[in-house]
Short mmCIF file of C-alpha atoms in Angstrom, two decimals:
data_model
loop_
_atom_site.label_atom_id
_atom_site.label_comp_id
_atom_site.label_asym_id
_atom_site.label_seq_id
_atom_site.Cartn_x
_atom_site.Cartn_y
_atom_site.Cartn_z
CA UNK I 1 -59.29 -75.78 -85.75
CA UNK I 2 -56.13 -73.78 -85.17
CA UNK I 3 -53.98 -73.73 -82.06
CA UNK I 4 -50.96 -71.88 -80.76
CA UNK I 5 -48.90 -72.12 -77.63
CA UNK I 6 -45.96 -69.75 -77.13
CA UNK I 7 -43.83 -68.18 -74.43
CA UNK I 8 -43.20 -64.46 -74.24
CA UNK I 9 -40.78 -62.56 -72.02
CA UNK I 10 -43.57 -60.10 -71.23
CA UNK I 11 -45.19 -60.45 -67.82
CA UNK I 12 -48.71 -61.81 -67.60
CA UNK I 13 -50.38 -58.47 -66.78
CA UNK I 14 -48.81 -56.65 -69.72
CA UNK I 15 -49.65 -59.59 -71.99
CA UNK I 16 -53.27 -59.45 -70.78
CA UNK I 17 -53.42 -55.69 -71.32
CA UNK I 18 -52.12 -55.95 -74.90
CA UNK I 19 -54.49 -58.78 -75.86
CA UNK I 20 -57.55 -57.11 -74.32
CA UNK I 21 -56.86 -53.68 -75.84
CA UNK I 22 -59.30 -54.51 -78.65
CA UNK I 23 -59.36 -51.04 -80.18
CA UNK I 24 -55.58 -51.11 -80.67
CA UNK I 25 -55.26 -54.58 -82.25
CA UNK I 26 -55.16 -53.16 -85.77
CA UNK I 27 -51.88 -51.38 -84.94
CA UNK I 28 -49.92 -54.65 -84.77
CA UNK I 29 -52.12 -57.40 -86.25
CA UNK I 30 -51.76 -56.98 -90.02
CA UNK I 31 -55.08 -58.46 -91.19
CA UNK I 32 -57.26 -56.42 -88.82
CA UNK I 33 -58.35 -53.18 -90.46
CA UNK I 34 -60.70 -52.08 -87.69
CA UNK I 35 -61.53 -53.23 -84.18
CA UNK I 36 -64.08 -51.39 -82.09
CA UNK I 37 -65.76 -52.07 -78.75
CA UNK I 38 -69.48 -51.58 -79.33
CA UNK I 39 -70.65 -52.44 -75.84
CA UNK I 40 -68.55 -52.67 -72.68
CA UNK I 41 -70.18 -54.45 -69.76
CA UNK I 42 -66.98 -54.83 -67.75
CA UNK I 43 -65.80 -58.40 -68.23
CA UNK I 44 -68.09 -58.89 -71.21
CA UNK I 45 -67.65 -56.89 -74.38
CA UNK I 46 -69.17 -56.80 -77.84
CA UNK I 47 -66.45 -56.09 -80.38
CA UNK I 48 -66.80 -55.38 -84.09
CA UNK I 49 -63.83 -56.27 -86.28
CA UNK I 50 -63.06 -55.94 -89.97
CA UNK I 51 -60.42 -58.22 -91.51
CA UNK I 52 -58.81 -57.71 -94.89
CA UNK I 53 -57.89 -60.71 -96.98
CA UNK I 54 -56.47 -60.65 -100.47
CA UNK I 55 -57.11 -63.19 -103.17
CA UNK I 56 -55.20 -62.80 -106.41
CA UNK I 57 -55.59 -59.07 -107.07
CA UNK I 58 -58.80 -58.54 -105.11
CA UNK I 59 -59.27 -57.40 -101.51
CA UNK I 60 -62.00 -59.05 -99.47
CA UNK I 61 -63.25 -57.59 -96.22
CA UNK I 62 -64.75 -59.83 -93.57
CA UNK I 63 -66.80 -58.18 -90.88
CA UNK I 64 -67.85 -59.84 -87.64
CA UNK I 65 -69.19 -59.02 -84.22
CA UNK I 66 -67.97 -61.02 -81.26
CA UNK I 67 -69.02 -61.39 -77.68
CA UNK I 68 -65.90 -61.57 -75.55
CA UNK I 69 -65.99 -62.84 -72.00
CA UNK I 70 -62.94 -62.00 -69.94
CA UNK I 71 -61.98 -63.86 -66.78
CA UNK I 72 -59.16 -61.69 -65.40
CA UNK I 73 -58.34 -63.79 -62.33
CA UNK I 74 -58.14 -66.96 -64.42
CA UNK I 75 -56.40 -65.02 -67.23
CA UNK I 76 -58.81 -66.54 -69.72
CA UNK I 77 -60.69 -65.00 -72.65
CA UNK I 78 -63.54 -66.69 -74.49
CA UNK I 79 -64.62 -65.30 -77.87
CA UNK I 80 -67.75 -66.23 -79.84
CA UNK I 81 -68.98 -64.71 -83.08
CA UNK I 82 -72.53 -63.40 -82.74
CA UNK I 83 -72.89 -62.13 -86.30
CA UNK I 84 -70.76 -61.68 -89.35
CA UNK I 85 -69.28 -62.98 -92.54
CA UNK I 86 -67.89 -66.25 -91.19
CA UNK I 87 -70.21 -69.17 -90.67
CA UNK I 88 -68.85 -69.57 -87.15
CA UNK I 89 -65.93 -68.51 -84.95
CA UNK I 90 -65.08 -69.55 -81.39
CA UNK I 91 -61.82 -69.11 -79.55
CA UNK I 92 -60.32 -69.34 -76.11
CA UNK I 93 -57.16 -67.65 -74.89
CA UNK I 94 -55.38 -68.80 -71.74
CA UNK I 95 -52.44 -66.96 -70.19
CA UNK I 96 -50.13 -68.71 -67.75
CA UNK I 97 -47.69 -66.86 -65.52
CA UNK I 98 -44.11 -68.09 -65.79
CA UNK I 99 -40.89 -66.87 -64.30
CA UNK I 100 -39.51 -64.22 -66.65
CA UNK I 101 -42.65 -64.06 -68.77
CA UNK I 102 -45.88 -65.78 -69.62
CA UNK I 103 -47.30 -68.46 -71.87
CA UNK I 104 -50.14 -67.74 -74.29
CA UNK I 105 -52.36 -70.64 -75.36
CA UNK I 106 -54.91 -70.10 -78.11
CA UNK I 107 -57.49 -72.52 -79.42
CA UNK I 108 -59.79 -71.35 -82.23
CA UNK I 109 -62.44 -73.00 -84.34
CA UNK I 110 -63.00 -71.06 -87.55
CA UNK I 111 -65.76 -72.14 -89.91
CA UNK I 112 -65.81 -70.23 -93.20
CA UNK I 113 -68.85 -70.12 -95.45
CA UNK I 114 -68.92 -72.47 -98.45
CA UNK I 115 -68.03 -69.56 -100.75
CA UNK I 116 -65.10 -68.56 -98.53
CA UNK I 117 -63.94 -72.19 -98.51
CA UNK I 118 -63.78 -72.11 -102.29
CA UNK I 119 -61.60 -68.98 -102.23
CA UNK I 120 -59.42 -69.65 -99.22
CA UNK I 121 -57.94 -73.05 -98.55
CA UNK I 122 -57.40 -74.43 -95.06
CA UNK I 123 -53.70 -73.83 -95.64
CA UNK I 124 -54.42 -70.11 -96.15
CA UNK I 125 -56.35 -69.99 -92.85
CA UNK I 126 -53.39 -71.62 -91.04
CA UNK I 127 -50.96 -69.20 -92.71
CA UNK I 128 -53.01 -66.17 -91.67
CA UNK I 129 -53.32 -67.48 -88.12
CA UNK I 130 -49.54 -67.97 -88.05
CA UNK I 131 -49.00 -64.38 -89.25
CA UNK I 132 -51.28 -63.13 -86.45
CA UNK I 133 -49.40 -65.18 -83.82
CA UNK I 134 -46.00 -63.99 -85.08
CA UNK I 135 -47.18 -60.36 -85.01
CA UNK I 136 -48.52 -60.77 -81.48
CA UNK I 137 -45.24 -62.34 -80.29
CA UNK I 138 -43.21 -59.52 -81.86
CA UNK I 139 -45.45 -56.91 -80.22
CA UNK I 140 -45.18 -58.54 -76.79
CA UNK I 141 -41.45 -59.11 -76.95
CA UNK I 142 -40.80 -55.45 -77.91
CA UNK I 143 -42.41 -54.16 -74.73
CA UNK I 144 -39.85 -52.85 -72.28
CA UNK I 145 -42.07 -51.49 -69.52
CA UNK I 146 -43.63 -54.26 -67.52
CA UNK I 147 -46.80 -54.01 -65.46
CA UNK I 148 -46.32 -55.02 -61.83
CA UNK I 149 -49.51 -56.83 -60.90
CA UNK I 150 -50.63 -59.26 -58.25
CA UNK I 151 -51.86 -62.09 -60.51
#
């Protein structure tokens, strides 16, 4: 289980738009090589992602498909792996509107396969999650144009 809770100076609508722009995640999240929406049913999407992980001098690629349920009015996203290289993956993202920004809360349960557990320690999973969070914060805090929304 990994968790994050951070404040950004980016408004809630812009934060939502960045996080839900699945096909652009690879441009600022360093471990994502590819992210593609396979099926878009409005607030429910099937997304395929490829992650690159290195171990010693070898590159490993993890591929997964996720079903993502978006709840725009609640500013909540629920992610569940439906197929892929991990044994299991579930996550929830909650965005909270604050004066001069927003708060992002992430809770994820990542279950690697036994083989992956041998290669990658829990510490490595936490480190990679931390890198992702730092990259997301940097991306959000660089945004100058804010989206004026009603939420």
